[in-house]
Each structure stands twice: as structure tokens, then as C-alpha cells.
Amino acid sequence: MATEILRMHCCGVEWVGADRAHCCRRTGGCGALFDDATLWDAHRSRGRCHDPRQLGLVQTRNGIWLRPAA
């Protein structure tokens, strides 16, 4: 059984995986890329983007923000 790798791109950001959540610059976002929609929701409050570091998130070498390892 073959595994399909999905490459996505938007507003100058590129990532692998359809499960990621992107905060698109074209719609007034910050351009950040999150591991999932829950993290994306956490970084947005009252229509504003907040620094993912302030939420305790860590960034991979590929620029994806995710929860710190336990």
C-alpha cells in the first residue's frame, strides 16, 4: 500500500500534510502554520493573531508550531 504525501501552499508558505492549519496572510492572518486546527484557534483571539511562543508552543525546523513534547 502506497502512502500519499500531500504538499500544500498558500501566500508564500508551503507545508506537507492536509491536517495542518494555516493562518493565511491573504485573509489578514500572520502566515503561521500550526499542527492542527485547535492550535490555530488558540493563537487567534478577537480576530487577532497572537505569538505562538506566548502560548507555550514550539516550532519545528520546517516552521510548524506544535505542542511541546511531554
C-alpha positions as CSV (number, residue, x, y, z in Angstrom):
1,M,0.0,0.0,0.0
2,A,1.4,3.4,-1.1
3,T,1.4,6.4,1.2
4,E,0.4,9.7,-0.4
5,I,2.2,12.8,0.7
6,L,0.1,16.0,0.2
7,R,2.0,19.2,-0.4
8,M,0.1,22.4,0.3
9,H,0.9,26.0,-0.3
10,C,-0.7,29.4,0.3
11,C,0.5,33.0,0.5
12,G,4.2,32.0,0.2
13,V,4.0,29.3,2.8
14,E,4.5,25.6,1.9
15,W,3.9,22.5,4.0
16,V,3.3,18.8,3.9
17,G,0.1,17.3,5.3
18,A,-3.6,18.2,4.9
19,D,-4.2,18.2,8.7
20,R,-2.2,21.4,9.3
21,A,-3.9,24.7,10.0
22,H,-2.5,27.7,8.2
23,C,-3.2,31.3,9.2
24,C,-3.4,32.9,5.7
25,R,-1.9,36.3,5.1
26,R,-4.4,36.8,2.2
27,T,-7.2,36.9,4.8
28,G,-5.4,39.1,7.3
29,G,-3.6,36.4,9.2
30,C,0.0,36.1,10.3
31,G,1.1,33.3,7.9
32,A,1.9,30.9,10.7
33,L,1.4,27.2,10.3
34,F,0.0,25.0,13.1
35,D,0.0,21.3,13.7
36,D,-3.8,21.3,13.9
37,A,-6.9,23.5,14.0
38,T,-7.0,23.5,17.8
39,L,-3.7,25.3,18.0
40,W,-4.7,27.7,15.2
41,D,-7.9,28.5,17.2
42,A,-5.7,29.1,20.4
43,H,-3.5,31.6,18.6
44,R,-6.5,33.7,17.4
45,S,-8.5,35.8,19.8
46,R,-10.9,38.5,18.9
47,G,-9.8,38.4,15.3
48,R,-6.1,38.9,16.1
49,C,-3.1,36.7,15.9
50,H,-1.0,36.1,19.0
51,D,2.6,35.0,19.2
52,P,2.6,31.2,19.4
53,R,5.6,31.3,21.8
54,Q,3.3,33.1,24.4
55,L,1.1,30.0,24.2
56,G,4.0,27.7,25.0
57,L,4.2,26.3,21.5
58,V,7.4,25.2,19.9
59,Q,8.4,25.5,16.3
60,T,9.9,22.7,14.1
61,R,12.7,23.3,11.7
62,N,10.0,23.4,9.0
63,G,8.2,26.2,10.7
64,I,5.2,24.3,12.1
65,W,4.0,25.3,15.5
66,L,3.1,22.4,17.8
67,R,2.7,21.4,21.4
68,P,5.9,20.8,23.4
69,A,6.9,17.2,23.9
70,A,5.9,15.9,27.3
